[in-house]
């Protein structure tokens, strides 16, 4: 077990099986030291969290949805690093997309559900640049999607 | 003719003239081995495909629109590589934006129109990371926009 | 004073204090020669520009909002470069998000407010790849958000 695996155990986090892409693409691509990870939606083994913030989905549910995206990103990172999360040198950038009704705007608070997980798991190496926007819909109606750029050793 | 040009001919694909940006920016910028390509909309010589998925534009039309974005991306890649598409080492990331009515969610299926073209043309080197989201509108009302990060030799 | 500082003075541009992130992330992360800058909203010391294009916010206000995003990006770039904007080697990519009503589509014209500032300040080094999309809402209801990838020396 590596340092980050230990930290996940300490946090009580069990990573999901890396979700398979729902379409004609792959979960991640490495170019040089940068790995681009495909957008991960708020899915889990029991179906995940779907719907719109501001129209049925609460802020708390939205934050839980963003955390699910983060767990799926972690699972993809682990796969991208051949199983060794200690090879993650930095979370560089998260792109956060929230499925919203047009009048819902506490969008940063939603994406924090993913951002805070990264900092909990990786400490200072988990501190990332970020964009966060509210979109008209997401694949299969999921509540949140987050993609990532990370640096690996 | 290079290997990829042969493949395009085999597929019956004729690349468009690389579309000029509709505003104050350039079609692509290279930094190191990565080339960032500007978002390409679903335009072609006869006007392209405009409108919203779920409000007038069908899934099939959306997939055709995403393929148009892909053709425009290929044209920009060719220009970025000085005419030699064999210099494309990898399609790293596609960012797909679909112009949707708020209840339309088969968004991955739409963007597949672009993703599948990349795999058809480049084979395994065309397999990419991806995000796909539904947005409230796109430039000039086009149905789909896709931007890209590629690696070149 | 460096070359770019001189140019800013010549343009009559005073950079704002780099805005603090409104949530659990950092303003920028460098990986190799690329710096990813977090999405900057159209905020300034007097509150900035909020609302939707096509529903209360005019095109001119939207362009001013995009310029505010650009000023905030410049402030973050300066911080990322240890105060020396001459270290900016290239504006690589801008990702522009406009808060729109679903029928508003002159989205490129809005984001030009940011793009033109980059070219005014950096000249040819400011010419960038770009995506521009219309979204359902933005953090705290701001009118425009723009993130960036730049190359530094």
Tab-separated table of C-alpha atoms in Angstrom:
chain	number	residue	atom	x	y	z
A	1	UNK	CA	0.000	0.000	0.000
A	2	UNK	CA	1.286	3.433	-0.952
A	3	UNK	CA	1.023	6.704	0.923
A	4	UNK	CA	-2.155	7.800	-0.892
A	5	UNK	CA	-3.730	4.350	-0.484
A	6	UNK	CA	-3.078	4.716	3.256
A	7	UNK	CA	-4.687	8.139	3.214
A	8	UNK	CA	-7.752	6.787	1.401
A	9	UNK	CA	-8.080	4.037	4.014
A	10	UNK	CA	-7.732	6.610	6.783
A	11	UNK	CA	-10.527	8.665	5.168
A	12	UNK	CA	-12.666	5.534	4.832
A	13	UNK	CA	-12.752	5.943	1.060
A	14	UNK	CA	-13.121	2.862	-1.138
A	15	UNK	CA	-12.527	3.618	-4.782
A	16	UNK	CA	-15.098	2.381	-7.274
A	17	UNK	CA	-14.227	0.273	-10.291
A	18	UNK	CA	-13.183	2.879	-12.861
A	19	UNK	CA	-16.357	3.581	-14.841
A	20	UNK	CA	-16.229	2.526	-18.482
A	21	UNK	CA	-16.818	5.357	-20.960
A	22	UNK	CA	-20.438	5.475	-22.101
A	23	UNK	CA	-19.335	6.148	-25.661
A	24	UNK	CA	-16.556	6.102	-28.255
A	25	UNK	CA	-13.637	7.398	-26.199
A	26	UNK	CA	-11.197	6.332	-23.498
A	27	UNK	CA	-11.023	7.289	-19.815
A	28	UNK	CA	-7.638	9.026	-19.962
A	29	UNK	CA	-4.733	9.901	-22.249
A	30	UNK	CA	-1.193	10.728	-21.165
A	31	UNK	CA	0.933	13.173	-23.183
A	32	UNK	CA	4.296	13.910	-21.637
A	33	UNK	CA	3.754	14.239	-17.892
A	34	UNK	CA	0.174	15.479	-18.268
A	35	UNK	CA	-2.769	13.090	-18.117
A	36	UNK	CA	-6.133	14.303	-19.412
A	37	UNK	CA	-8.988	12.449	-17.731
A	38	UNK	CA	-12.399	12.248	-19.392
A	39	UNK	CA	-15.356	13.957	-17.776
A	40	UNK	CA	-16.676	11.765	-14.967
A	41	UNK	CA	-20.370	11.971	-14.130
A	42	UNK	CA	-22.029	11.504	-10.739
A	43	UNK	CA	-22.595	7.780	-11.187
A	44	UNK	CA	-22.018	4.980	-8.699
A	45	UNK	CA	-22.905	1.300	-8.366
A	46	UNK	CA	-26.423	2.144	-7.170
A	47	UNK	CA	-27.129	4.523	-10.042
A	48	UNK	CA	-25.734	7.801	-8.812
A	49	UNK	CA	-27.301	11.243	-8.681
A	50	UNK	CA	-29.303	12.651	-11.581
A	51	UNK	CA	-31.360	15.808	-12.094
A	52	UNK	CA	-30.992	19.563	-11.956
A	53	UNK	CA	-29.770	21.773	-9.151
A	54	UNK	CA	-32.494	24.298	-8.484
A	55	UNK	CA	-35.153	21.962	-9.870
A	56	UNK	CA	-35.351	18.957	-7.566
A	57	UNK	CA	-31.711	18.354	-6.626
A	58	UNK	CA	-30.641	20.108	-3.405
A	59	UNK	CA	-27.307	21.797	-2.792
A	60	UNK	CA	-26.329	18.973	-0.443
A	61	UNK	CA	-27.185	16.364	-3.071
A	62	UNK	CA	-25.230	18.371	-5.625
A	63	UNK	CA	-22.174	18.364	-3.387
A	64	UNK	CA	-22.532	14.609	-2.917
A	65	UNK	CA	-22.804	14.297	-6.696
A	66	UNK	CA	-19.593	16.281	-7.182
A	67	UNK	CA	-17.873	14.024	-4.640
A	68	UNK	CA	-18.981	10.992	-6.693
A	69	UNK	CA	-17.354	12.596	-9.736
A	70	UNK	CA	-14.218	12.989	-7.630
A	71	UNK	CA	-14.240	9.324	-6.581
A	72	UNK	CA	-14.561	8.321	-10.228
A	73	UNK	CA	-11.694	10.663	-11.140
A	74	UNK	CA	-9.558	9.057	-8.405
A	75	UNK	CA	-10.369	5.613	-9.763
A	76	UNK	CA	-9.310	6.727	-13.267
A	77	UNK	CA	-6.136	8.336	-11.899
A	78	UNK	CA	-5.239	5.073	-10.185
A	79	UNK	CA	-5.714	3.196	-13.452
A	80	UNK	CA	-3.703	5.850	-15.327
A	81	UNK	CA	-0.843	5.405	-12.813
A	82	UNK	CA	-0.783	1.607	-13.101
A	83	UNK	CA	-2.347	1.274	-9.665
A	84	UNK	CA	0.079	3.563	-7.817
A	85	UNK	CA	-1.610	6.829	-6.803
A	86	UNK	CA	1.687	7.994	-5.272
A	87	UNK	CA	2.722	8.787	-8.853
A	88	UNK	CA	0.230	11.692	-8.922
A	89	UNK	CA	2.479	14.759	-8.742
A	90	UNK	CA	-0.240	17.390	-8.881
A	91	UNK	CA	-3.932	17.878	-9.577
A	92	UNK	CA	-3.507	20.634	-12.181
A	93	UNK	CA	-7.021	21.554	-13.299
A	94	UNK	CA	-10.613	20.490	-12.714
A	95	UNK	CA	-13.379	21.457	-15.120
A	96	UNK	CA	-16.696	21.349	-13.271
A	97	UNK	CA	-20.083	21.275	-14.990
A	98	UNK	CA	-23.291	21.448	-12.927
A	99	UNK	CA	-26.700	20.558	-14.391
A	100	UNK	CA	-28.772	23.586	-13.348
A	101	UNK	CA	-32.071	25.358	-13.669
A	102	UNK	CA	-31.275	28.812	-15.120
A	103	UNK	CA	-31.704	30.613	-11.775
A	104	UNK	CA	-29.407	28.377	-9.684
A	105	UNK	CA	-26.041	30.044	-9.086
A	106	UNK	CA	-24.228	28.643	-5.981
A	107	UNK	CA	-22.201	26.636	-8.464
A	108	UNK	CA	-18.825	26.860	-6.683
A	109	UNK	CA	-20.330	25.326	-3.549
A	110	UNK	CA	-21.478	22.326	-5.575
A	111	UNK	CA	-18.101	21.668	-7.211
A	112	UNK	CA	-16.422	21.994	-3.800
A	113	UNK	CA	-17.696	18.467	-3.176
A	114	UNK	CA	-15.064	17.327	-5.673
A	115	UNK	CA	-12.371	19.911	-4.910
A	116	UNK	CA	-12.360	19.200	-1.183
A	117	UNK	CA	-11.985	15.478	-1.806
A	118	UNK	CA	-8.837	16.149	-3.859
A	119	UNK	CA	-7.313	18.221	-1.050
A	120	UNK	CA	-8.361	15.650	1.587
A	121	UNK	CA	-6.657	12.890	-0.387
A	122	UNK	CA	-3.558	14.585	-1.808
A	123	UNK	CA	-2.993	17.503	0.583
A	124	UNK	CA	-1.217	20.451	-1.052
A	125	UNK	CA	-0.638	18.404	-4.228
A	126	UNK	CA	-4.424	18.237	-4.518
A	127	UNK	CA	-4.827	22.030	-4.750
A	128	UNK	CA	-5.892	22.743	-8.312
A	129	UNK	CA	-6.961	25.396	-10.771
A	130	UNK	CA	-10.640	25.125	-11.585
A	131	UNK	CA	-13.507	26.327	-13.703
A	132	UNK	CA	-17.125	25.807	-12.627
A	133	UNK	CA	-20.157	26.518	-14.787
A	134	UNK	CA	-23.860	25.710	-14.877
A	135	UNK	CA	-25.002	23.818	-17.954
A	136	UNK	CA	-28.363	23.090	-19.566
A	137	UNK	CA	-28.027	19.307	-19.244
A	138	UNK	CA	-25.451	16.546	-18.835
A	139	UNK	CA	-25.048	13.025	-20.244
A	140	UNK	CA	-27.994	10.815	-19.238
A	141	UNK	CA	-29.257	13.592	-16.968
A	142	UNK	CA	-26.535	13.259	-14.328
A	143	UNK	CA	-26.300	16.175	-11.899
A	144	UNK	CA	-22.559	16.872	-12.140
A	145	UNK	CA	-19.636	16.158	-14.501
A	146	UNK	CA	-15.977	16.950	-13.764
A	147	UNK	CA	-12.950	16.433	-16.013
A	148	UNK	CA	-9.315	16.798	-14.979
A	149	UNK	CA	-5.742	17.440	-16.008
A	150	UNK	CA	-3.140	15.949	-13.683
A	151	UNK	CA	0.647	15.760	-13.664
A	152	UNK	CA	2.278	12.397	-12.993
A	153	UNK	CA	5.841	11.322	-12.257
B	1	UNK	CA	0.244	11.567	-49.845
B	2	UNK	CA	0.819	10.452	-46.285
B	3	UNK	CA	-0.652	7.508	-44.413
B	4	UNK	CA	-3.508	9.554	-42.943
B	5	UNK	CA	-4.237	11.235	-46.278
B	6	UNK	CA	-4.556	7.725	-47.752
B	7	UNK	CA	-6.906	6.773	-44.953
B	8	UNK	CA	-9.053	9.872	-45.559
B	9	UNK	CA	-9.264	9.002	-49.263
B	10	UNK	CA	-10.194	5.424	-48.362
B	11	UNK	CA	-12.982	6.768	-46.116
B	12	UNK	CA	-14.129	9.120	-48.881
B	13	UNK	CA	-13.467	12.120	-46.657
B	14	UNK	CA	-12.539	15.449	-48.270
B	15	UNK	CA	-11.336	17.976	-45.732
B	16	UNK	CA	-12.899	21.431	-45.842
B	17	UNK	CA	-10.867	24.606	-46.071
B	18	UNK	CA	-9.948	25.286	-42.434
B	19	UNK	CA	-12.670	27.648	-41.199
B	20	UNK	CA	-11.461	31.122	-40.265
B	21	UNK	CA	-12.163	32.114	-36.683
B	22	UNK	CA	-15.349	34.158	-36.404
B	23	UNK	CA	-13.683	36.511	-33.951
B	24	UNK	CA	-10.462	37.818	-32.388
B	25	UNK	CA	-8.506	34.606	-31.975
B	26	UNK	CA	-6.538	32.028	-33.966
B	27	UNK	CA	-7.452	28.460	-34.965
B	28	UNK	CA	-4.662	26.735	-32.995
B	29	UNK	CA	-1.636	27.346	-30.807
B	30	UNK	CA	1.237	24.936	-30.243
B	31	UNK	CA	3.092	24.870	-26.911
B	32	UNK	CA	5.728	22.172	-26.687
B	33	UNK	CA	4.288	19.062	-28.304
B	34	UNK	CA	0.691	19.956	-27.453
B	35	UNK	CA	-1.519	21.834	-29.897
B	36	UNK	CA	-4.691	23.459	-28.572
B	37	UNK	CA	-7.310	23.783	-31.327
B	38	UNK	CA	-10.086	26.352	-31.048
B	39	UNK	CA	-13.665	25.194	-30.700
B	40	UNK	CA	-14.994	24.232	-34.135
B	41	UNK	CA	-18.699	24.611	-34.780
B	42	UNK	CA	-20.927	22.500	-37.039
B	43	UNK	CA	-20.421	24.709	-40.089
B	44	UNK	CA	-19.731	23.686	-43.667
B	45	UNK	CA	-19.730	25.314	-47.098
B	46	UNK	CA	-23.525	25.066	-47.343
B	47	UNK	CA	-24.140	26.654	-43.956
B	48	UNK	CA	-23.915	23.729	-41.591
B	49	UNK	CA	-26.284	22.585	-38.863
B	50	UNK	CA	-27.873	25.014	-36.428
B	51	UNK	CA	-30.472	24.708	-33.692
B	52	UNK	CA	-31.093	22.819	-30.476
B	53	UNK	CA	-31.132	19.105	-29.849
B	54	UNK	CA	-34.481	18.286	-28.311
B	55	UNK	CA	-36.092	21.323	-29.939
B	56	UNK	CA	-36.044	20.793	-33.677
B	57	UNK	CA	-32.688	19.112	-34.257
B	58	UNK	CA	-32.850	15.306	-34.232
B	59	UNK	CA	-30.267	12.973	-32.715
B	60	UNK	CA	-29.159	11.937	-36.195
B	61	UNK	CA	-28.736	15.575	-37.234
B	62	UNK	CA	-26.796	16.207	-34.035
B	63	UNK	CA	-24.445	13.351	-34.807
B	64	UNK	CA	-23.948	14.746	-38.312
B	65	UNK	CA	-23.262	18.137	-36.741
B	66	UNK	CA	-20.631	16.636	-34.427
B	67	UNK	CA	-19.027	14.956	-37.437
B	68	UNK	CA	-18.842	18.369	-39.159
B	69	UNK	CA	-17.022	19.692	-36.089
B	70	UNK	CA	-14.645	16.764	-36.440
B	71	UNK	CA	-13.990	17.503	-40.125
B	72	UNK	CA	-13.208	21.107	-39.213
B	73	UNK	CA	-10.888	19.917	-36.430
B	74	UNK	CA	-9.096	17.656	-38.945
B	75	UNK	CA	-8.684	20.594	-41.316
B	76	UNK	CA	-7.176	22.685	-38.500
B	77	UNK	CA	-4.903	19.804	-37.451
B	78	UNK	CA	-3.628	19.533	-41.019
B	79	UNK	CA	-2.867	23.260	-41.054
B	80	UNK	CA	-1.210	23.009	-37.622
B	81	UNK	CA	1.014	20.185	-38.923
B	82	UNK	CA	2.093	22.092	-42.050
B	83	UNK	CA	-0.077	19.854	-44.211
B	84	UNK	CA	1.222	16.527	-42.894
B	85	UNK	CA	-1.417	14.765	-40.778
B	86	UNK	CA	1.041	11.913	-40.164
B	87	UNK	CA	2.623	14.229	-37.594
B	88	UNK	CA	-0.433	13.802	-35.325
B	89	UNK	CA	0.894	11.586	-32.540
B	90	UNK	CA	-2.309	11.390	-30.513
B	91	UNK	CA	-5.739	12.931	-30.145
B	92	UNK	CA	-5.449	13.769	-26.435
B	93	UNK	CA	-8.727	15.419	-25.467
B	94	UNK	CA	-11.975	16.535	-27.078
B	95	UNK	CA	-14.284	19.006	-25.347
B	96	UNK	CA	-17.789	18.571	-26.724
B	97	UNK	CA	-20.582	21.121	-26.316
B	98	UNK	CA	-24.094	20.339	-27.538
B	99	UNK	CA	-26.759	23.051	-27.950
B	100	UNK	CA	-29.705	21.496	-26.091
B	101	UNK	CA	-33.181	22.034	-24.784
B	102	UNK	CA	-32.969	21.458	-21.003
B	103	UNK	CA	-34.583	17.999	-21.144
B	104	UNK	CA	-32.326	16.511	-23.851
B	105	UNK	CA	-29.724	14.187	-22.356
B	106	UNK	CA	-28.367	11.619	-24.898
B	107	UNK	CA	-25.385	13.959	-25.172
B	108	UNK	CA	-22.669	11.285	-25.495
B	109	UNK	CA	-24.410	9.814	-28.528
B	110	UNK	CA	-24.276	13.215	-30.231
B	111	UNK	CA	-20.566	13.787	-29.620
B	112	UNK	CA	-19.832	10.257	-30.837
B	113	UNK	CA	-20.292	11.701	-34.325
B	114	UNK	CA	-16.967	13.456	-33.786
B	115	UNK	CA	-15.256	10.822	-31.642
B	116	UNK	CA	-15.913	8.010	-34.108
B	117	UNK	CA	-14.488	10.071	-36.963
B	118	UNK	CA	-11.229	10.478	-35.017
B	119	UNK	CA	-10.947	6.726	-34.471
B	120	UNK	CA	-11.892	6.002	-38.088
B	121	UNK	CA	-9.135	8.320	-39.310
B	122	UNK	CA	-6.330	7.771	-36.798
B	123	UNK	CA	-7.068	4.293	-35.417
B	124	UNK	CA	-5.761	3.785	-31.871
B	125	UNK	CA	-3.983	7.164	-31.984
B	126	UNK	CA	-7.437	8.692	-32.390
B	127	UNK	CA	-8.724	7.329	-29.069
B	128	UNK	CA	-9.102	10.348	-26.803
B	129	UNK	CA	-10.207	11.571	-23.425
B	130	UNK	CA	-13.424	13.546	-23.647
B	131	UNK	CA	-15.951	15.693	-21.882
B	132	UNK	CA	-19.458	16.190	-23.255
B	133	UNK	CA	-22.001	18.646	-21.894
B	134	UNK	CA	-25.258	20.258	-22.958
B	135	UNK	CA	-25.169	24.047	-23.172
B	136	UNK	CA	-27.792	26.790	-23.385
B	137	UNK	CA	-26.606	28.080	-26.761
B	138	UNK	CA	-23.573	28.148	-29.061
B	139	UNK	CA	-21.998	30.749	-31.344
B	140	UNK	CA	-24.441	31.837	-34.073
B	141	UNK	CA	-26.840	29.115	-32.959
B	142	UNK	CA	-24.788	26.172	-34.254
B	143	UNK	CA	-25.855	22.777	-32.914
B	144	UNK	CA	-22.444	21.465	-31.777
B	145	UNK	CA	-18.974	22.823	-30.897
B	146	UNK	CA	-15.902	20.698	-30.186
B	147	UNK	CA	-12.416	21.857	-29.184
B	148	UNK	CA	-9.314	19.661	-28.984
B	149	UNK	CA	-5.887	19.096	-27.517
B	150	UNK	CA	-3.587	16.974	-29.679
B	151	UNK	CA	0.007	15.840	-29.440
B	152	UNK	CA	2.254	16.239	-32.495
B	153	UNK	CA	5.696	14.959	-33.400
C	1	UNK	CA	8.894	48.141	-15.091
C	2	UNK	CA	8.914	45.464	-17.771
C	3	UNK	CA	7.820	45.674	-21.385
C	4	UNK	CA	4.291	44.449	-20.677
C	5	UNK	CA	3.952	46.729	-17.634
C	6	UNK	CA	4.839	49.605	-19.957
C	7	UNK	CA	2.246	48.449	-22.433
C	8	UNK	CA	-0.411	48.244	-19.700
C	9	UNK	CA	0.435	51.812	-18.627
C	10	UNK	CA	0.244	52.956	-22.252
C	11	UNK	CA	-3.215	51.348	-22.520
C	12	UNK	CA	-4.254	52.998	-19.247
C	13	UNK	CA	-4.883	49.590	-17.683
C	14	UNK	CA	-4.475	49.167	-13.944
C	15	UNK	CA	-4.558	45.545	-12.891
C	16	UNK	CA	-6.849	44.591	-10.026
C	17	UNK	CA	-5.693	42.717	-6.973
C	18	UNK	CA	-5.824	39.095	-8.095
C	19	UNK	CA	-9.258	37.864	-6.976
C	20	UNK	CA	-9.195	35.155	-4.314
C	21	UNK	CA	-10.911	31.917	-5.326
C	22	UNK	CA	-14.490	31.792	-4.025
C	23	UNK	CA	-14.058	28.166	-3.038
C	24	UNK	CA	-11.711	25.252	-2.356
C	25	UNK	CA	-9.155	25.716	-5.118
C	26	UNK	CA	-6.225	27.914	-6.137
C	27	UNK	CA	-5.957	30.618	-8.806
C	28	UNK	CA	-3.351	28.854	-10.960
C	29	UNK	CA	-1.151	25.776	-11.188
C	30	UNK	CA	2.022	25.447	-13.248
C	31	UNK	CA	3.038	22.100	-14.761
C	32	UNK	CA	6.134	22.275	-16.909
C	33	UNK	CA	5.923	25.474	-18.937
C	34	UNK	CA	2.116	25.502	-18.973
C	35	UNK	CA	0.128	27.424	-16.380
C	36	UNK	CA	-3.557	26.608	-15.979
C	37	UNK	CA	-5.483	29.604	-14.629
C	38	UNK	CA	-8.798	29.121	-12.852
C	39	UNK	CA	-11.958	30.490	-14.415
C	40	UNK	CA	-12.179	34.208	-13.690
C	41	UNK	CA	-15.636	35.763	-13.440
C	42	UNK	CA	-16.674	39.307	-14.374
C	43	UNK	CA	-16.072	40.722	-10.900
C	44	UNK	CA	-14.354	43.953	-9.926
C	45	UNK	CA	-13.988	46.088	-6.820
C	46	UNK	CA	-17.438	47.615	-7.325
C	47	UNK	CA	-19.178	44.279	-7.714
C	48	UNK	CA	-18.776	43.538	-11.386
C	49	UNK	CA	-21.336	42.506	-13.987
C	50	UNK	CA	-23.984	39.889	-13.265
C	51	UNK	CA	-26.979	38.580	-15.174
C	52	UNK	CA	-27.825	36.921	-18.467
C	53	UNK	CA	-27.075	38.059	-21.993
C	54	UNK	CA	-30.356	38.200	-23.830
C	55	UNK	CA	-32.280	38.715	-20.584
C	56	UNK	CA	-31.257	42.075	-19.191
C	57	UNK	CA	-27.540	42.238	-19.963
C	58	UNK	CA	-26.739	43.956	-23.274
C	59	UNK	CA	-24.067	42.901	-25.754
C	60	UNK	CA	-21.981	45.927	-24.776
C	61	UNK	CA	-22.249	45.047	-21.093
C	62	UNK	CA	-21.331	41.474	-21.931
C	63	UNK	CA	-18.203	42.631	-23.755
C	64	UNK	CA	-17.285	44.783	-20.758
C	65	UNK	CA	-17.854	41.748	-18.537
C	66	UNK	CA	-15.523	39.635	-20.691
C	67	UNK	CA	-12.901	42.396	-20.468
C	68	UNK	CA	-13.203	42.262	-16.649
C	69	UNK	CA	-12.519	38.527	-16.842
C	70	UNK	CA	-9.462	39.370	-18.926
C	71	UNK	CA	-8.198	41.894	-16.386
C	72	UNK	CA	-8.571	39.295	-13.657
C	73	UNK	CA	-6.728	36.750	-15.810
C	74	UNK	CA	-3.899	39.274	-16.316
C	75	UNK	CA	-3.714	39.836	-12.550
C	76	UNK	CA	-3.462	36.074	-11.996
C	77	UNK	CA	-0.833	35.739	-14.750
C	78	UNK	CA	1.241	38.424	-13.066
C	79	UNK	CA	1.029	36.572	-9.759
C	80	UNK	CA	1.871	33.284	-11.505
C	81	UNK	CA	4.964	34.914	-13.024
C	82	UNK	CA	6.222	36.330	-9.729
C	83	UNK	CA	5.232	39.830	-10.799
C	84	UNK	CA	6.972	39.782	-14.185
C	85	UNK	CA	4.465	39.641	-17.056
C	86	UNK	CA	7.355	39.608	-19.541
C	87	UNK	CA	7.676	35.924	-18.648
C	88	UNK	CA	4.397	35.196	-20.479
C	89	UNK	CA	5.568	33.424	-23.634
C	90	UNK	CA	2.133	32.824	-25.162
C	91	UNK	CA	-1.563	32.928	-24.382
C	92	UNK	CA	-2.321	29.365	-25.478
C	93	UNK	CA	-6.063	28.870	-24.908
C	94	UNK	CA	-9.027	30.764	-23.495
C	95	UNK	CA	-12.195	28.953	-22.470
C	96	UNK	CA	-15.086	31.424	-22.559
C	97	UNK	CA	-18.442	30.829	-20.865
C	98	UNK	CA	-21.281	33.323	-21.319
C	99	UNK	CA	-24.370	33.314	-19.080
C	100	UNK	CA	-27.171	33.380	-21.654
C	101	UNK	CA	-30.877	33.148	-22.227
C	102	UNK	CA	-31.392	30.177	-24.582
C	103	UNK	CA	-32.020	32.358	-27.651
C	104	UNK	CA	-28.894	34.559	-27.343
C	105	UNK	CA	-26.199	33.512	-29.810
C	106	UNK	CA	-23.693	36.340	-30.595
C	107	UNK	CA	-21.425	34.583	-28.134
C	108	UNK	CA	-18.123	35.174	-29.978
C	109	UNK	CA	-18.701	38.938	-29.910
C	110	UNK	CA	-19.048	38.804	-26.119
C	111	UNK	CA	-15.849	36.847	-25.534
C	112	UNK	CA	-13.991	39.206	-27.882
C	113	UNK	CA	-13.989	41.640	-24.941
C	114	UNK	CA	-11.434	39.341	-23.348
C	115	UNK	CA	-9.640	38.165	-26.495
C	116	UNK	CA	-8.992	41.684	-27.762
C	117	UNK	CA	-7.526	42.711	-24.414
C	118	UNK	CA	-5.003	39.863	-24.676
C	119	UNK	CA	-3.925	40.966	-28.141
C	120	UNK	CA	-3.793	44.638	-27.069
C	121	UNK	CA	-1.522	43.735	-24.160
C	122	UNK	CA	0.686	40.968	-25.574
C	123	UNK	CA	0.560	41.589	-29.341
C	124	UNK	CA	1.097	38.435	-31.401
C	125	UNK	CA	1.956	36.479	-28.232
C	126	UNK	CA	-1.592	37.248	-27.098
C	127	UNK	CA	-3.210	35.473	-30.064
C	128	UNK	CA	-4.825	32.357	-28.633
C	129	UNK	CA	-6.938	29.332	-29.389
C	130	UNK	CA	-10.402	29.675	-27.929
C	131	UNK	CA	-13.721	28.046	-27.235
C	132	UNK	CA	-16.835	30.106	-26.512
C	133	UNK	CA	-20.149	28.687	-25.352
C	134	UNK	CA	-23.393	29.892	-23.780
C	135	UNK	CA	-24.193	28.373	-20.400
C	136	UNK	CA	-27.306	28.159	-18.238
C	137	UNK	CA	-25.750	30.036	-15.310
C	138	UNK	CA	-22.393	30.965	-13.780
C	139	UNK	CA	-21.032	31.209	-10.225
C	140	UNK	CA	-22.988	33.791	-8.198
C	141	UNK	CA	-24.831	34.829	-11.365
C	142	UNK	CA	-21.878	36.573	-13.031
C	143	UNK	CA	-22.314	37.308	-16.738
C	144	UNK	CA	-19.045	35.844	-18.044
C	145	UNK	CA	-16.323	33.406	-16.942
C	146	UNK	CA	-13.055	32.764	-18.793
C	147	UNK	CA	-10.291	30.302	-17.928
C	148	UNK	CA	-6.870	30.115	-19.566
C	149	UNK	CA	-3.834	28.054	-20.395
C	150	UNK	CA	-0.646	30.062	-20.904
C	151	UNK	CA	2.976	29.220	-21.608
C	152	UNK	CA	5.662	30.879	-19.493
C	153	UNK	CA	9.422	31.083	-19.763
